[in-house]
């Protein structure tokens, strides 16, 4: 049976209203040990940031699979008809909007991997995944509170969460399209030029099968 996909697909939150300086003790962490999907997720996000217009072409490749609000998978050797893999809220217009935004977005700086942000993200995956819950605040407080456990002086963070997505590219595409999210907060977080650091963690989720947490921060 196909794992369930969250009805809202993604959950994002930004923990700053005004940008303030962020102080990290010591030097940024280097070379934390990541799983293959976590490595791919960091690489995919940096690909978006460093070449937004180029990444728009990846989204355009998805257009032929929209049928109104449905997204279908093409026929395979095991089936001779299209299969609906997702029901969106907005359909193709949300994808087209994302393409237009990416085409007009200037290149951003690459995000540097932070072991401490990865640990904060991992804590949320472990606690929330085993409980089968959703959101940002049911595991040691809000993202800012959780991250402060590892980075006490942090002042500005953002967090995106994906449920039921099994590849890094699928996670990123859905965050860029941000179907059903009126403020497109996930897309804005990924493209925000002020962020400099990233931490990610992906793991098991009791309800959706898998989840990924992306924590972003600025120095």
mmCIF file of C-alpha atoms in Angstrom:
data_model
loop_
_atom_site.group_PDB
_atom_site.id
_atom_site.type_symbol
_atom_site.label_atom_id
_atom_site.label_comp_id
_atom_site.label_asym_id
_atom_site.label_seq_id
_atom_site.Cartn_x
_atom_site.Cartn_y
_atom_site.Cartn_z
ATOM 1 C CA UNK A 1 0.000 0.000 0.000
ATOM 2 C CA UNK A 2 1.346 3.408 -0.949
ATOM 3 C CA UNK A 3 2.383 5.507 2.096
ATOM 4 C CA UNK A 4 0.040 8.336 2.946
ATOM 5 C CA UNK A 5 0.993 11.863 1.889
ATOM 6 C CA UNK A 6 0.154 14.746 4.181
ATOM 7 C CA UNK A 7 -2.902 16.633 2.969
ATOM 8 C CA UNK A 8 -1.043 19.929 3.352
ATOM 9 C CA UNK A 9 2.155 18.302 2.056
ATOM 10 C CA UNK A 10 4.566 20.642 3.764
ATOM 11 C CA UNK A 11 4.879 22.698 6.877
ATOM 12 C CA UNK A 12 7.063 25.802 7.083
ATOM 13 C CA UNK A 13 7.819 28.476 9.601
ATOM 14 C CA UNK A 14 10.173 31.420 9.729
ATOM 15 C CA UNK A 15 11.267 32.579 13.173
ATOM 16 C CA UNK A 16 12.191 36.171 12.494
ATOM 17 C CA UNK A 17 10.171 39.277 11.953
ATOM 18 C CA UNK A 18 13.216 41.525 11.654
ATOM 19 C CA UNK A 19 16.714 40.311 10.878
ATOM 20 C CA UNK A 20 19.111 40.573 13.779
ATOM 21 C CA UNK A 21 22.738 39.475 14.050
ATOM 22 C CA UNK A 22 23.353 35.814 14.836
ATOM 23 C CA UNK A 23 26.399 34.706 16.816
ATOM 24 C CA UNK A 24 27.632 31.137 16.637
ATOM 25 C CA UNK A 25 30.200 29.984 19.162
ATOM 26 C CA UNK A 26 33.345 28.668 17.506
ATOM 27 C CA UNK A 27 33.672 27.928 13.804
ATOM 28 C CA UNK A 28 30.883 26.465 11.648
ATOM 29 C CA UNK A 29 30.696 22.654 11.725
ATOM 30 C CA UNK A 30 32.069 20.772 8.770
ATOM 31 C CA UNK A 31 31.354 17.358 7.271
ATOM 32 C CA UNK A 32 28.538 16.061 9.482
ATOM 33 C CA UNK A 33 27.568 12.495 8.592
ATOM 34 C CA UNK A 34 24.406 12.487 6.464
ATOM 35 C CA UNK A 35 22.327 9.785 4.839
ATOM 36 C CA UNK A 36 22.161 9.735 1.046
ATOM 37 C CA UNK A 37 18.781 11.485 0.898
ATOM 38 C CA UNK A 38 19.990 14.164 3.323
ATOM 39 C CA UNK A 39 23.090 14.798 1.190
ATOM 40 C CA UNK A 40 20.890 14.996 -1.903
ATOM 41 C CA UNK A 41 18.506 17.382 -0.148
ATOM 42 C CA UNK A 42 21.275 19.836 0.727
ATOM 43 C CA UNK A 43 22.656 19.606 -2.819
ATOM 44 C CA UNK A 44 19.200 20.105 -4.350
ATOM 45 C CA UNK A 45 18.480 23.191 -2.235
ATOM 46 C CA UNK A 46 21.844 24.687 -3.137
ATOM 47 C CA UNK A 47 21.148 23.954 -6.785
ATOM 48 C CA UNK A 48 17.950 25.999 -6.526
ATOM 49 C CA UNK A 49 19.704 28.856 -4.766
ATOM 50 C CA UNK A 50 22.699 29.079 -7.091
ATOM 51 C CA UNK A 51 20.699 28.704 -10.325
ATOM 52 C CA UNK A 52 17.021 29.521 -9.783
ATOM 53 C CA UNK A 53 16.322 30.104 -13.468
ATOM 54 C CA UNK A 54 17.949 26.815 -14.396
ATOM 55 C CA UNK A 55 15.909 24.961 -11.787
ATOM 56 C CA UNK A 56 12.725 26.330 -13.338
ATOM 57 C CA UNK A 57 13.289 23.892 -16.210
ATOM 58 C CA UNK A 58 12.963 20.968 -13.767
ATOM 59 C CA UNK A 59 9.556 22.230 -12.698
ATOM 60 C CA UNK A 60 8.466 22.687 -16.312
ATOM 61 C CA UNK A 61 9.095 18.971 -16.888
ATOM 62 C CA UNK A 62 6.235 18.257 -14.457
ATOM 63 C CA UNK A 63 3.596 20.151 -16.470
ATOM 64 C CA UNK A 64 2.554 17.235 -18.730
ATOM 65 C CA UNK A 65 1.509 15.213 -15.668
ATOM 66 C CA UNK A 66 -1.152 17.661 -14.464
ATOM 67 C CA UNK A 67 -4.790 16.807 -15.118
ATOM 68 C CA UNK A 68 -6.698 19.672 -13.571
ATOM 69 C CA UNK A 69 -5.945 19.374 -9.861
ATOM 70 C CA UNK A 70 -4.649 15.826 -10.264
ATOM 71 C CA UNK A 71 -1.045 14.787 -10.833
ATOM 72 C CA UNK A 72 -0.678 11.466 -12.620
ATOM 73 C CA UNK A 73 2.068 8.943 -13.201
ATOM 74 C CA UNK A 74 2.615 7.796 -16.785
ATOM 75 C CA UNK A 75 1.734 4.215 -17.813
ATOM 76 C CA UNK A 76 4.377 1.586 -17.083
ATOM 77 C CA UNK A 77 4.938 -2.033 -18.032
ATOM 78 C CA UNK A 78 2.612 -3.118 -15.223
ATOM 79 C CA UNK A 79 -0.262 -0.824 -16.166
ATOM 80 C CA UNK A 80 -1.629 0.582 -19.378
ATOM 81 C CA UNK A 81 -3.330 3.664 -17.943
ATOM 82 C CA UNK A 82 -2.440 6.761 -15.953
ATOM 83 C CA UNK A 83 -2.578 6.566 -12.177
ATOM 84 C CA UNK A 84 -3.346 9.563 -9.964
ATOM 85 C CA UNK A 85 -0.501 10.018 -7.491
ATOM 86 C CA UNK A 86 -1.600 13.277 -5.893
ATOM 87 C CA UNK A 87 -4.559 15.624 -5.599
ATOM 88 C CA UNK A 88 -3.441 19.256 -5.408
ATOM 89 C CA UNK A 89 -5.423 22.245 -4.215
ATOM 90 C CA UNK A 90 -4.482 24.645 -7.011
ATOM 91 C CA UNK A 91 -3.383 22.516 -9.928
ATOM 92 C CA UNK A 92 -1.124 23.804 -12.690
ATOM 93 C CA UNK A 93 -1.340 27.547 -11.821
ATOM 94 C CA UNK A 94 0.748 27.009 -8.666
ATOM 95 C CA UNK A 95 3.466 25.273 -10.674
ATOM 96 C CA UNK A 96 3.461 27.988 -13.309
ATOM 97 C CA UNK A 97 3.733 30.659 -10.634
ATOM 98 C CA UNK A 98 6.777 28.915 -9.150
ATOM 99 C CA UNK A 99 8.403 28.743 -12.581
ATOM 100 C CA UNK A 100 7.848 32.477 -13.094
ATOM 101 C CA UNK A 101 9.331 33.303 -9.689
ATOM 102 C CA UNK A 102 12.416 31.156 -10.245
ATOM 103 C CA UNK A 103 13.028 32.701 -13.654
ATOM 104 C CA UNK A 104 13.161 36.178 -12.131
ATOM 105 C CA UNK A 105 15.051 35.345 -8.922
ATOM 106 C CA UNK A 106 18.700 36.356 -8.680
ATOM 107 C CA UNK A 107 21.297 33.759 -7.749
ATOM 108 C CA UNK A 108 21.737 33.179 -4.023
ATOM 109 C CA UNK A 109 24.749 32.103 -2.013
ATOM 110 C CA UNK A 110 25.308 28.435 -1.225
ATOM 111 C CA UNK A 111 24.220 27.290 2.224
ATOM 112 C CA UNK A 112 26.943 25.868 4.456
ATOM 113 C CA UNK A 113 26.152 22.637 6.262
ATOM 114 C CA UNK A 114 26.010 22.914 10.070
ATOM 115 C CA UNK A 115 26.243 19.832 12.283
ATOM 116 C CA UNK A 116 24.480 21.645 15.093
ATOM 117 C CA UNK A 117 21.507 22.539 12.909
ATOM 118 C CA UNK A 118 21.404 18.922 11.713
ATOM 119 C CA UNK A 119 21.178 17.773 15.337
ATOM 120 C CA UNK A 120 18.278 20.128 16.021
ATOM 121 C CA UNK A 121 16.480 18.861 12.930
ATOM 122 C CA UNK A 122 17.210 15.252 13.905
ATOM 123 C CA UNK A 123 15.692 15.742 17.369
ATOM 124 C CA UNK A 124 12.430 16.854 15.781
ATOM 125 C CA UNK A 125 12.368 13.924 13.347
ATOM 126 C CA UNK A 126 12.991 11.388 16.107
ATOM 127 C CA UNK A 127 10.352 12.722 18.501
ATOM 128 C CA UNK A 128 7.690 13.638 15.983
ATOM 129 C CA UNK A 129 8.198 10.697 13.645
ATOM 130 C CA UNK A 130 7.660 8.058 16.317
ATOM 131 C CA UNK A 131 4.560 9.881 17.609
ATOM 132 C CA UNK A 132 3.078 10.415 14.133
ATOM 133 C CA UNK A 133 2.361 14.093 14.765
ATOM 134 C CA UNK A 134 2.850 17.176 12.579
ATOM 135 C CA UNK A 135 3.990 20.776 12.918
ATOM 136 C CA UNK A 136 6.857 22.705 14.446
ATOM 137 C CA UNK A 137 6.152 23.038 18.141
ATOM 138 C CA UNK A 138 5.437 19.594 19.582
ATOM 139 C CA UNK A 139 9.071 18.586 20.086
ATOM 140 C CA UNK A 140 10.987 20.715 22.561
ATOM 141 C CA UNK A 141 9.242 23.962 21.698
ATOM 142 C CA UNK A 142 9.369 26.103 18.578
ATOM 143 C CA UNK A 143 12.261 25.754 16.084
ATOM 144 C CA UNK A 144 14.138 28.635 17.674
ATOM 145 C CA UNK A 145 13.934 26.940 21.088
ATOM 146 C CA UNK A 146 15.115 23.589 19.741
ATOM 147 C CA UNK A 147 18.006 25.109 17.843
ATOM 148 C CA UNK A 148 19.125 27.117 20.861
ATOM 149 C CA UNK A 149 19.908 23.824 22.611
ATOM 150 C CA UNK A 150 22.815 23.427 20.170
ATOM 151 C CA UNK A 151 23.378 27.050 19.132
ATOM 152 C CA UNK A 152 22.586 29.137 22.239
ATOM 153 C CA UNK A 153 23.140 32.538 20.633
ATOM 154 C CA UNK A 154 21.107 31.983 17.467
ATOM 155 C CA UNK A 155 18.552 34.702 16.784
ATOM 156 C CA UNK A 156 17.157 34.054 13.296
ATOM 157 C CA UNK A 157 16.006 30.708 11.913
ATOM 158 C CA UNK A 158 13.482 29.232 9.515
ATOM 159 C CA UNK A 159 12.197 25.672 9.310
ATOM 160 C CA UNK A 160 10.501 23.711 6.528
ATOM 161 C CA UNK A 161 9.053 20.239 7.107
ATOM 162 C CA UNK A 162 8.033 17.722 4.452
ATOM 163 C CA UNK A 163 5.890 14.626 5.087
ATOM 164 C CA UNK A 164 5.456 11.596 2.841
ATOM 165 C CA UNK A 165 8.052 12.530 0.222
ATOM 166 C CA UNK A 166 10.590 9.874 -0.686
ATOM 167 C CA UNK A 167 13.199 11.723 -2.770
ATOM 168 C CA UNK A 168 15.102 14.944 -2.193
ATOM 169 C CA UNK A 169 13.938 16.397 -5.495
ATOM 170 C CA UNK A 170 10.310 15.650 -4.677
ATOM 171 C CA UNK A 171 10.695 17.468 -1.357
ATOM 172 C CA UNK A 172 12.249 20.529 -2.980
ATOM 173 C CA UNK A 173 9.821 20.719 -5.899
ATOM 174 C CA UNK A 174 6.833 20.623 -3.597
ATOM 175 C CA UNK A 175 8.324 23.290 -1.366
ATOM 176 C CA UNK A 176 8.945 25.529 -4.356
ATOM 177 C CA UNK A 177 5.449 25.067 -5.771
ATOM 178 C CA UNK A 178 3.981 25.389 -2.260
ATOM 179 C CA UNK A 179 0.537 24.293 -3.414
ATOM 180 C CA UNK A 180 -2.214 25.497 -1.110
ATOM 181 C CA UNK A 181 0.026 27.811 0.924
ATOM 182 C CA UNK A 182 -1.119 31.373 0.322
ATOM 183 C CA UNK A 183 2.092 33.004 1.555
ATOM 184 C CA UNK A 184 4.420 30.553 -0.275
ATOM 185 C CA UNK A 185 6.478 30.530 2.915
ATOM 186 C CA UNK A 186 8.435 27.363 2.104
ATOM 187 C CA UNK A 187 9.593 28.789 -1.215
ATOM 188 C CA UNK A 188 10.507 32.092 0.389
ATOM 189 C CA UNK A 189 12.565 30.337 3.063
ATOM 190 C CA UNK A 190 14.566 28.336 0.525
ATOM 191 C CA UNK A 191 15.263 31.406 -1.608
ATOM 192 C CA UNK A 192 15.886 33.915 1.185
ATOM 193 C CA UNK A 193 19.314 35.469 0.442
ATOM 194 C CA UNK A 194 19.982 36.198 4.115
ATOM 195 C CA UNK A 195 20.331 32.555 5.147
ATOM 196 C CA UNK A 196 23.835 31.112 5.219
ATOM 197 C CA UNK A 197 23.620 27.813 7.144
ATOM 198 C CA UNK A 198 21.526 24.676 6.720
ATOM 199 C CA UNK A 199 20.828 21.559 8.773
ATOM 200 C CA UNK A 200 18.692 18.662 7.555
ATOM 201 C CA UNK A 201 17.372 15.378 8.886
ATOM 202 C CA UNK A 202 15.115 12.784 7.257
ATOM 203 C CA UNK A 203 13.603 9.737 8.891
ATOM 204 C CA UNK A 204 10.608 7.534 9.642
ATOM 205 C CA UNK A 205 7.151 8.971 10.334
ATOM 206 C CA UNK A 206 4.445 6.791 11.864
ATOM 207 C CA UNK A 207 1.639 8.162 9.676
ATOM 208 C CA UNK A 208 3.297 9.358 6.462
ATOM 209 C CA UNK A 209 6.150 6.886 6.259
ATOM 210 C CA UNK A 210 8.863 9.504 6.025
ATOM 211 C CA UNK A 211 9.556 13.121 6.930
ATOM 212 C CA UNK A 212 12.353 15.649 6.386
ATOM 213 C CA UNK A 213 13.160 18.686 8.511
ATOM 214 C CA UNK A 214 15.149 21.580 7.016
ATOM 215 C CA UNK A 215 16.531 24.184 9.419
ATOM 216 C CA UNK A 216 18.016 27.410 8.035
ATOM 217 C CA UNK A 217 19.946 30.107 9.883
ATOM 218 C CA UNK A 218 21.917 33.290 9.280
ATOM 219 C CA UNK A 219 25.116 34.568 10.851
#
